Amino acid sequence: MTDILVAGETLVDLLPGAGETLRDVDGFTHRPGGAPANVAVGLSRLGSPPAFWTRLGDDPFGDFLRETLDEEGVPDALSRRVAGNTTLAVVSPPGVDRRRFRFYGSRDVTFGFDPEAVPTDALTSVSWVHLGGVALTHPAGRRAMRRVAAVADERGCTVSFDVNYRPDLVPEGDRDAVVEAIRDLLADTDVAFASDEDVAATGISSQQGEDLARDLLGLGPHTAVVTLGSAGAVAASMDAAPWGETTARHGGFPVEAVDATGAGDAFTAGLIGRLAARVDVTTSSATAEGDLDDALAFANATAALSVRDHGGMTALPDREAVEAFVAERE
């Protein structure tokens, strides 16, 4: 039985071929994606296949995504097939366009989670629940994810949340509602994941690095993790955390990056896999090896390996590769 449940979108990433801008690239390659889906597959490859509550269109891309999740060992019990077309996330050419993703297709199919269909029974049998922030851009998705977090919190699960704010997906006039939902989720969250850029775009905080982590702690989580790109990551926690009050920083691992799509999701899977496996949910304590320093190193190694190939999901490493990579650099 799995100890982790992931909730959020599965979609298709369109990776551009050669070209300076989207209008003149020579074609696209489709790859499975969606931040929560990447985290779910990342956890499976690291040896902890999670339950995954997601929505898939009934189009050929939906077939492709379901087949991919099956091949990756992610169970289909909580997957919902709905009428309509899968959302496409078009990735911008590297170093050219500041907008990393542009989204096309039905938002209702991919992000319109039904609040009445929240898998409450599944939340009884897991100890860790992870949510992605993109579904909050849809009114139904907001209600559904807030309910998942609230039920998980009531049942004593560790709840983690990736802010992952995408302004391009926020309908005109909905920004305040999305930011309010982010704040509400942070209040029900134990472990928050964020980047400086994501949080600054919400207006919740303009701080960076460790200062941002401290700001996030003030909104509810006992642990806040801020990813810093090639500079690694920093985390801060309060005394209520299983690993106690501490600050941890890891500078990352230098590698030759081919494609950074999904690197943050690889990091998230690495950190959750490392911490969830080491936390005794009965005593709410962590083993010495399960502290934040250890987890950050493992998560950064997972992210470093993921950028050495194309595709956010397809490039995710397995546990043996990550452990060997870390051992080589000790």
CSV table of C-alpha atoms in Angstrom, one decimal:
chain,number,residue,atom,x,y,z
A,1,MET,CA,0.0,0.0,0.0
A,2,THR,CA,1.3,3.4,-0.9
A,3,ASP,CA,2.0,6.0,1.8
A,4,ILE,CA,1.9,9.0,-0.6
A,5,LEU,CA,-1.0,10.6,-2.6
A,6,VAL,CA,-0.3,13.2,-5.2
A,7,ALA,CA,-3.1,15.4,-6.6
A,8,GLY,CA,-3.1,17.6,-9.7
A,9,GLU,CA,-2.8,17.9,-13.4
A,10,THR,CA,-1.4,15.7,-16.1
A,11,LEU,CA,-0.8,17.3,-19.5
A,12,VAL,CA,1.4,17.2,-22.6
A,13,ASP,CA,4.5,19.3,-23.0
A,14,LEU,CA,5.4,20.4,-26.5
A,15,LEU,CA,9.1,20.8,-26.7
A,16,PRO,CA,10.4,23.1,-29.5
A,17,GLY,CA,12.9,22.1,-32.1
A,18,ALA,CA,15.6,24.5,-33.4
A,19,GLY,CA,14.6,28.1,-33.7
A,20,GLU,CA,14.9,31.5,-32.0
A,21,THR,CA,11.2,32.0,-31.2
A,22,LEU,CA,8.1,29.9,-31.2
A,23,ARG,CA,7.0,31.3,-34.5
A,24,ASP,CA,10.0,29.9,-36.4
A,25,VAL,CA,10.9,26.7,-34.6
A,26,ASP,CA,11.1,23.7,-37.0
A,27,GLY,CA,8.6,21.6,-35.1
A,28,PHE,CA,7.7,20.2,-31.7
A,29,THR,CA,8.1,16.9,-29.8
A,30,HIS,CA,5.4,15.9,-27.4
A,31,ARG,CA,6.3,14.6,-23.9
A,32,PRO,CA,4.2,13.7,-20.9
A,33,GLY,CA,4.1,16.5,-18.2
A,34,GLY,CA,2.3,18.4,-15.6
A,35,ALA,CA,4.1,19.2,-12.3
A,36,PRO,CA,2.1,16.8,-10.1
A,37,ALA,CA,2.3,14.1,-12.8
A,38,ASN,CA,6.1,14.6,-12.9
A,39,VAL,CA,6.3,14.4,-9.1
A,40,ALA,CA,4.2,11.2,-9.1
A,41,VAL,CA,6.4,9.5,-11.7
A,42,GLY,CA,9.5,10.8,-10.0
A,43,LEU,CA,8.4,9.2,-6.8
A,44,SER,CA,7.6,5.9,-8.6
A,45,ARG,CA,11.1,5.9,-10.2
A,46,LEU,CA,12.6,6.5,-6.8
A,47,GLY,CA,10.9,3.5,-5.4
A,48,SER,CA,7.7,5.1,-3.8
A,49,PRO,CA,4.9,4.8,-6.4
A,50,PRO,CA,2.1,7.1,-5.1
A,51,ALA,CA,-1.6,7.1,-5.5
A,52,PHE,CA,-2.4,9.9,-8.0
A,53,TRP,CA,-5.7,11.8,-8.3
A,54,THR,CA,-5.7,13.4,-11.8
A,55,ARG,CA,-7.9,14.0,-14.8
A,56,LEU,CA,-7.2,12.9,-18.4
A,57,GLY,CA,-9.0,13.9,-21.6
A,58,ASP,CA,-10.7,11.2,-23.7
A,59,ASP,CA,-8.6,12.3,-26.7
A,60,PRO,CA,-5.5,10.5,-28.1
A,61,PHE,CA,-3.2,12.6,-25.9
A,62,GLY,CA,-5.2,11.4,-22.9
A,63,ASP,CA,-4.6,7.8,-24.1
A,64,PHE,CA,-0.9,8.6,-24.4
A,65,LEU,CA,-0.7,10.0,-20.8
A,66,ARG,CA,-2.6,7.1,-19.3
A,67,GLU,CA,-0.3,4.6,-21.0
A,68,THR,CA,2.7,6.5,-19.8
A,69,LEU,CA,1.5,6.5,-16.2
A,70,ASP,CA,0.8,2.8,-16.4
A,71,GLU,CA,4.3,2.1,-17.8
A,72,GLU,CA,5.7,4.2,-14.9
A,73,GLY,CA,3.9,2.1,-12.3
A,74,VAL,CA,1.6,4.9,-11.2
A,75,PRO,CA,-1.8,3.3,-10.3
A,76,ASP,CA,-4.9,4.3,-12.3
A,77,ALA,CA,-7.4,3.8,-9.5
A,78,LEU,CA,-7.8,7.6,-8.9
A,79,SER,CA,-7.4,8.7,-12.5
A,80,ARG,CA,-10.5,10.1,-14.1
A,81,ARG,CA,-11.1,10.2,-17.9
A,82,VAL,CA,-13.3,13.1,-18.9
A,83,ALA,CA,-14.8,14.3,-22.2
A,84,GLY,CA,-12.6,16.8,-24.0
A,85,ASN,CA,-9.1,17.6,-25.1
A,86,THR,CA,-5.9,17.5,-23.1
A,87,THR,CA,-4.2,20.8,-22.2
A,88,LEU,CA,-0.9,21.4,-24.1
A,89,ALA,CA,1.9,23.3,-22.5
A,90,VAL,CA,4.2,24.7,-25.2
A,91,VAL,CA,7.7,25.2,-23.9
A,92,SER,CA,9.6,28.3,-25.1
A,93,PRO,CA,13.0,28.0,-26.7
A,94,PRO,CA,15.7,28.3,-24.0
A,95,GLY,CA,17.0,31.8,-23.3
A,96,VAL,CA,14.7,33.5,-25.7
A,97,ASP,CA,11.3,34.1,-24.2
A,98,ARG,CA,10.8,34.9,-20.5
A,99,ARG,CA,7.4,33.1,-20.6
A,100,ARG,CA,8.5,29.5,-20.0
A,101,PHE,CA,5.2,27.9,-20.9
A,102,ARG,CA,2.2,28.9,-23.0
A,103,PHE,CA,-1.0,26.8,-22.5
A,104,TYR,CA,-3.5,25.6,-25.1
A,105,GLY,CA,-6.6,23.5,-24.9
A,106,SER,CA,-9.4,22.9,-22.5
A,107,ARG,CA,-8.7,24.2,-19.0
A,108,ASP,CA,-11.9,22.4,-17.8
A,109,VAL,CA,-10.6,19.0,-18.8
A,110,THR,CA,-7.2,19.2,-17.1
A,111,PHE,CA,-7.7,21.6,-14.2
A,112,GLY,CA,-11.4,21.4,-13.5
A,113,PHE,CA,-11.2,18.9,-10.6
A,114,ASP,CA,-14.6,18.0,-9.0
A,115,PRO,CA,-14.7,19.0,-5.3
A,116,GLU,CA,-17.3,16.3,-4.8
A,117,ALA,CA,-15.0,13.7,-6.2
A,118,VAL,CA,-12.1,14.3,-3.8
A,119,PRO,CA,-10.8,10.7,-2.9
A,120,THR,CA,-11.5,11.0,0.8
A,121,ASP,CA,-11.2,7.2,1.3
A,122,ALA,CA,-7.7,7.2,-0.2
A,123,LEU,CA,-6.7,10.0,2.2
A,124,THR,CA,-7.4,7.7,5.1
A,125,SER,CA,-4.7,5.2,4.0
A,126,VAL,CA,-1.8,7.6,3.3
A,127,SER,CA,0.6,9.5,5.5
A,128,TRP,CA,1.8,12.2,3.0
A,129,VAL,CA,-0.3,14.2,0.5
A,130,HIS,CA,1.3,16.5,-2.2
A,131,LEU,CA,-0.6,19.2,-4.1
A,132,GLY,CA,0.3,21.3,-7.1
A,133,GLY,CA,-0.6,24.9,-7.4
A,134,VAL,CA,-1.6,25.1,-11.1
A,135,ALA,CA,-5.1,23.6,-10.5
A,136,LEU,CA,-5.9,26.6,-8.3
A,137,THR,CA,-6.2,28.7,-11.5
A,138,HIS,CA,-9.5,26.9,-12.2
A,139,PRO,CA,-12.5,27.7,-9.9
A,140,ALA,CA,-13.5,24.0,-9.4
A,141,GLY,CA,-9.8,23.1,-9.1
A,142,ARG,CA,-9.4,25.7,-6.3
A,143,ARG,CA,-12.3,24.2,-4.3
A,144,ALA,CA,-11.1,20.7,-4.9
A,145,MET,CA,-7.5,21.2,-3.9
A,146,ARG,CA,-8.5,23.2,-0.8
A,147,ARG,CA,-10.8,20.3,0.2
A,148,VAL,CA,-8.0,17.7,-0.4
A,149,ALA,CA,-5.7,19.7,1.9
A,150,ALA,CA,-8.3,20.3,4.6
A,151,VAL,CA,-9.3,16.6,4.7
A,152,ALA,CA,-5.7,15.4,4.7
A,153,ASP,CA,-4.9,17.9,7.5
A,154,GLU,CA,-7.9,16.6,9.5
A,155,ARG,CA,-6.7,13.0,9.1
A,156,GLY,CA,-3.1,13.8,10.3
A,157,CYS,CA,-1.4,13.5,6.9
A,158,THR,CA,1.7,15.5,6.2
A,159,VAL,CA,0.6,17.9,3.5
A,160,SER,CA,3.1,19.4,1.0
A,161,PHE,CA,2.2,22.1,-1.5
A,162,ASP,CA,4.1,23.5,-4.5
A,163,VAL,CA,3.0,27.1,-5.1
A,164,ASN,CA,3.9,26.9,-8.9
A,165,TYR,CA,2.0,30.0,-9.8
A,166,ARG,CA,1.3,30.4,-13.5
A,167,PRO,CA,-0.1,33.9,-14.2
A,168,ASP,CA,-0.8,33.0,-17.9
A,169,LEU,CA,-3.5,30.5,-16.7
A,170,VAL,CA,-5.3,32.9,-14.4
A,171,PRO,CA,-8.5,34.2,-16.1
A,172,GLU,CA,-9.0,38.0,-16.0
A,173,GLY,CA,-10.4,39.1,-12.7
A,174,ASP,CA,-9.5,35.8,-10.9
A,175,ARG,CA,-6.1,36.8,-9.6
A,176,ASP,CA,-7.2,37.7,-6.1
A,177,ALA,CA,-9.2,34.4,-5.8
A,178,VAL,CA,-6.1,32.4,-6.8
A,179,VAL,CA,-3.8,34.2,-4.4
A,180,GLU,CA,-6.4,33.7,-1.6
A,181,ALA,CA,-6.5,30.0,-2.4
A,182,ILE,CA,-2.7,29.8,-2.3
A,183,ARG,CA,-2.7,31.5,1.2
A,184,ASP,CA,-5.5,29.1,2.3
A,185,LEU,CA,-3.5,26.1,1.2
A,186,LEU,CA,-0.3,27.3,2.8
A,187,ALA,CA,-2.3,27.5,6.1
A,188,ASP,CA,-3.1,23.8,5.8
A,189,THR,CA,0.4,22.9,4.6
A,190,ASP,CA,3.2,21.3,6.5
A,191,VAL,CA,5.9,21.5,3.8
A,192,ALA,CA,5.8,24.3,1.2
A,193,PHE,CA,7.8,24.4,-2.0
A,194,ALA,CA,8.3,27.6,-3.9
A,195,SER,CA,10.7,29.7,-6.0
A,196,ASP,CA,11.4,33.4,-5.6
A,197,GLU,CA,9.8,34.1,-9.0
A,198,ASP,CA,6.6,32.2,-8.3
A,199,VAL,CA,6.0,33.8,-4.9
A,200,ALA,CA,6.9,37.3,-6.2
A,201,ALA,CA,4.3,37.0,-8.9
A,202,THR,CA,1.6,36.3,-6.3
A,203,GLY,CA,2.5,39.4,-4.3
A,204,ILE,CA,2.6,37.3,-1.1
A,205,SER,CA,6.3,38.1,-0.6
A,206,SER,CA,9.1,39.9,-2.4
A,207,GLN,CA,11.8,38.2,-0.3
A,208,GLN,CA,14.3,35.7,-1.8
A,209,GLY,CA,16.1,32.6,-0.6
A,210,GLU,CA,16.1,32.0,3.1
A,211,ASP,CA,14.2,35.2,3.8
A,212,LEU,CA,11.4,34.0,1.6
A,213,ALA,CA,11.4,30.6,3.4
A,214,ARG,CA,11.0,32.5,6.7
A,215,ASP,CA,8.1,34.5,5.2
A,216,LEU,CA,6.4,31.3,4.1
A,217,LEU,CA,6.8,29.8,7.6
A,218,GLY,CA,4.7,32.7,8.9
A,219,LEU,CA,1.8,31.6,6.7
A,220,GLY,CA,1.4,28.1,8.2
A,221,PRO,CA,3.9,25.5,7.1
A,222,HIS,CA,6.4,24.1,9.6
A,223,THR,CA,8.9,23.7,6.7
A,224,ALA,CA,9.5,25.9,3.7
A,225,VAL,CA,11.8,25.0,0.8
A,226,VAL,CA,12.9,27.5,-1.8
A,227,THR,CA,14.5,26.3,-5.0
A,228,LEU,CA,17.3,28.5,-6.4
A,229,GLY,CA,17.9,27.0,-9.9
A,230,SER,CA,21.5,26.1,-10.5
A,231,ALA,CA,22.4,27.5,-7.1
A,232,GLY,CA,20.6,24.7,-5.3
A,233,ALA,CA,18.0,25.2,-2.6
A,234,VAL,CA,17.5,26.5,0.9
A,235,ALA,CA,15.0,25.3,3.6
A,236,ALA,CA,13.9,26.5,6.9
A,237,SER,CA,11.8,24.8,9.5
A,238,MET,CA,10.2,25.4,12.9
A,239,ASP,CA,10.3,23.4,16.1
A,240,ALA,CA,7.0,21.7,15.1
A,241,ALA,CA,8.8,20.0,12.2
A,242,PRO,CA,9.8,16.3,12.6
A,243,TRP,CA,13.4,17.4,12.0
A,244,GLY,CA,13.1,20.3,14.4
A,245,GLU,CA,13.9,24.0,14.0
A,246,THR,CA,16.8,24.4,11.5
A,247,THR,CA,18.0,26.0,8.4
A,248,ALA,CA,19.6,24.0,5.6
A,249,ARG,CA,21.2,25.0,2.4
A,250,HIS,CA,22.7,23.0,-0.5
A,251,GLY,CA,24.4,24.6,-3.4
A,252,GLY,CA,23.4,22.0,-6.0
A,253,PHE,CA,25.5,19.9,-8.3
A,254,PRO,CA,27.2,21.4,-11.4
A,255,VAL,CA,26.1,19.5,-14.5
A,256,GLU,CA,25.8,20.2,-18.2
A,257,ALA,CA,22.1,21.1,-18.6
A,258,VAL,CA,20.3,20.0,-21.7
A,259,ASP,CA,16.7,20.8,-20.7
A,260,ALA,CA,15.6,22.2,-17.4
A,261,THR,CA,11.9,21.5,-17.9
A,262,GLY,CA,10.6,19.7,-14.8
A,263,ALA,CA,13.8,20.1,-12.8
A,264,GLY,CA,11.8,21.6,-9.9
A,265,ASP,CA,9.4,18.6,-10.0
A,266,ALA,CA,12.4,16.2,-9.9
A,267,PHE,CA,13.7,18.1,-6.9
A,268,THR,CA,10.2,17.9,-5.2
A,269,ALA,CA,10.0,14.2,-5.8
A,270,GLY,CA,13.5,13.7,-4.4
A,271,LEU,CA,12.8,15.7,-1.3
A,272,ILE,CA,9.4,14.1,-0.6
A,273,GLY,CA,10.7,10.6,-1.2
A,274,ARG,CA,13.6,11.1,1.2
A,275,LEU,CA,11.6,12.7,4.0
A,276,ALA,CA,8.4,10.7,3.7
A,277,ALA,CA,10.4,7.4,3.9
A,278,ARG,CA,12.2,8.6,7.1
A,279,VAL,CA,9.4,10.1,9.1
A,280,ASP,CA,7.7,8.1,11.8
A,281,VAL,CA,4.1,9.3,11.5
A,282,THR,CA,3.2,7.8,14.9
A,283,THR,CA,5.8,9.8,16.9
A,284,SER,CA,6.2,12.6,14.3
A,285,SER,CA,10.0,12.2,14.6
A,286,ALA,CA,12.7,11.8,11.9
A,287,THR,CA,15.8,9.7,11.9
A,288,ALA,CA,19.1,11.4,11.9
A,289,GLU,CA,19.6,10.5,8.2
A,290,GLY,CA,16.2,12.1,7.4
A,291,ASP,CA,17.2,15.6,8.2
A,292,LEU,CA,16.9,18.5,5.8
A,293,ASP,CA,20.6,18.6,4.9
A,294,ASP,CA,20.4,15.0,3.7
A,295,ALA,CA,17.1,15.5,1.9
A,296,LEU,CA,18.3,18.7,0.1
A,297,ALA,CA,21.4,16.9,-1.2
A,298,PHE,CA,19.3,14.0,-2.5
A,299,ALA,CA,16.7,16.3,-4.0
A,300,ASN,CA,19.4,18.4,-5.7
A,301,ALA,CA,21.0,15.3,-7.1
A,302,THR,CA,17.6,14.1,-8.5
A,303,ALA,CA,17.2,17.5,-10.2
A,304,ALA,CA,20.7,17.6,-11.5
A,305,LEU,CA,20.3,14.2,-13.2
A,306,SER,CA,16.9,15.3,-14.7
A,307,VAL,CA,18.4,18.2,-16.7
A,308,ARG,CA,20.9,16.1,-18.5
A,309,ASP,CA,18.2,14.9,-21.0
A,310,HIS,CA,15.1,16.3,-22.7
A,311,GLY,CA,11.6,16.2,-21.2
A,312,GLY,CA,10.4,16.9,-17.7
A,313,MET,CA,9.1,13.4,-17.0
A,314,THR,CA,11.1,11.2,-19.4
A,315,ALA,CA,14.4,12.5,-17.9
A,316,LEU,CA,13.6,11.7,-14.3
A,317,PRO,CA,16.2,9.4,-12.7
A,318,ASP,CA,15.7,6.2,-10.6
A,319,ARG,CA,16.9,5.8,-7.0
A,320,GLU,CA,20.0,3.8,-8.0
A,321,ALA,CA,21.2,6.5,-10.3
A,322,VAL,CA,20.7,9.3,-7.7
A,323,GLU,CA,22.4,7.3,-5.0
A,324,ALA,CA,25.4,6.6,-7.3
A,325,PHE,CA,25.6,10.2,-8.3
A,326,VAL,CA,25.6,11.4,-4.7
A,327,ALA,CA,28.2,8.8,-3.7
A,328,GLU,CA,30.5,9.9,-6.6
A,329,ARG,CA,30.5,13.4,-5.2
A,330,GLU,CA,31.0,12.7,-1.5
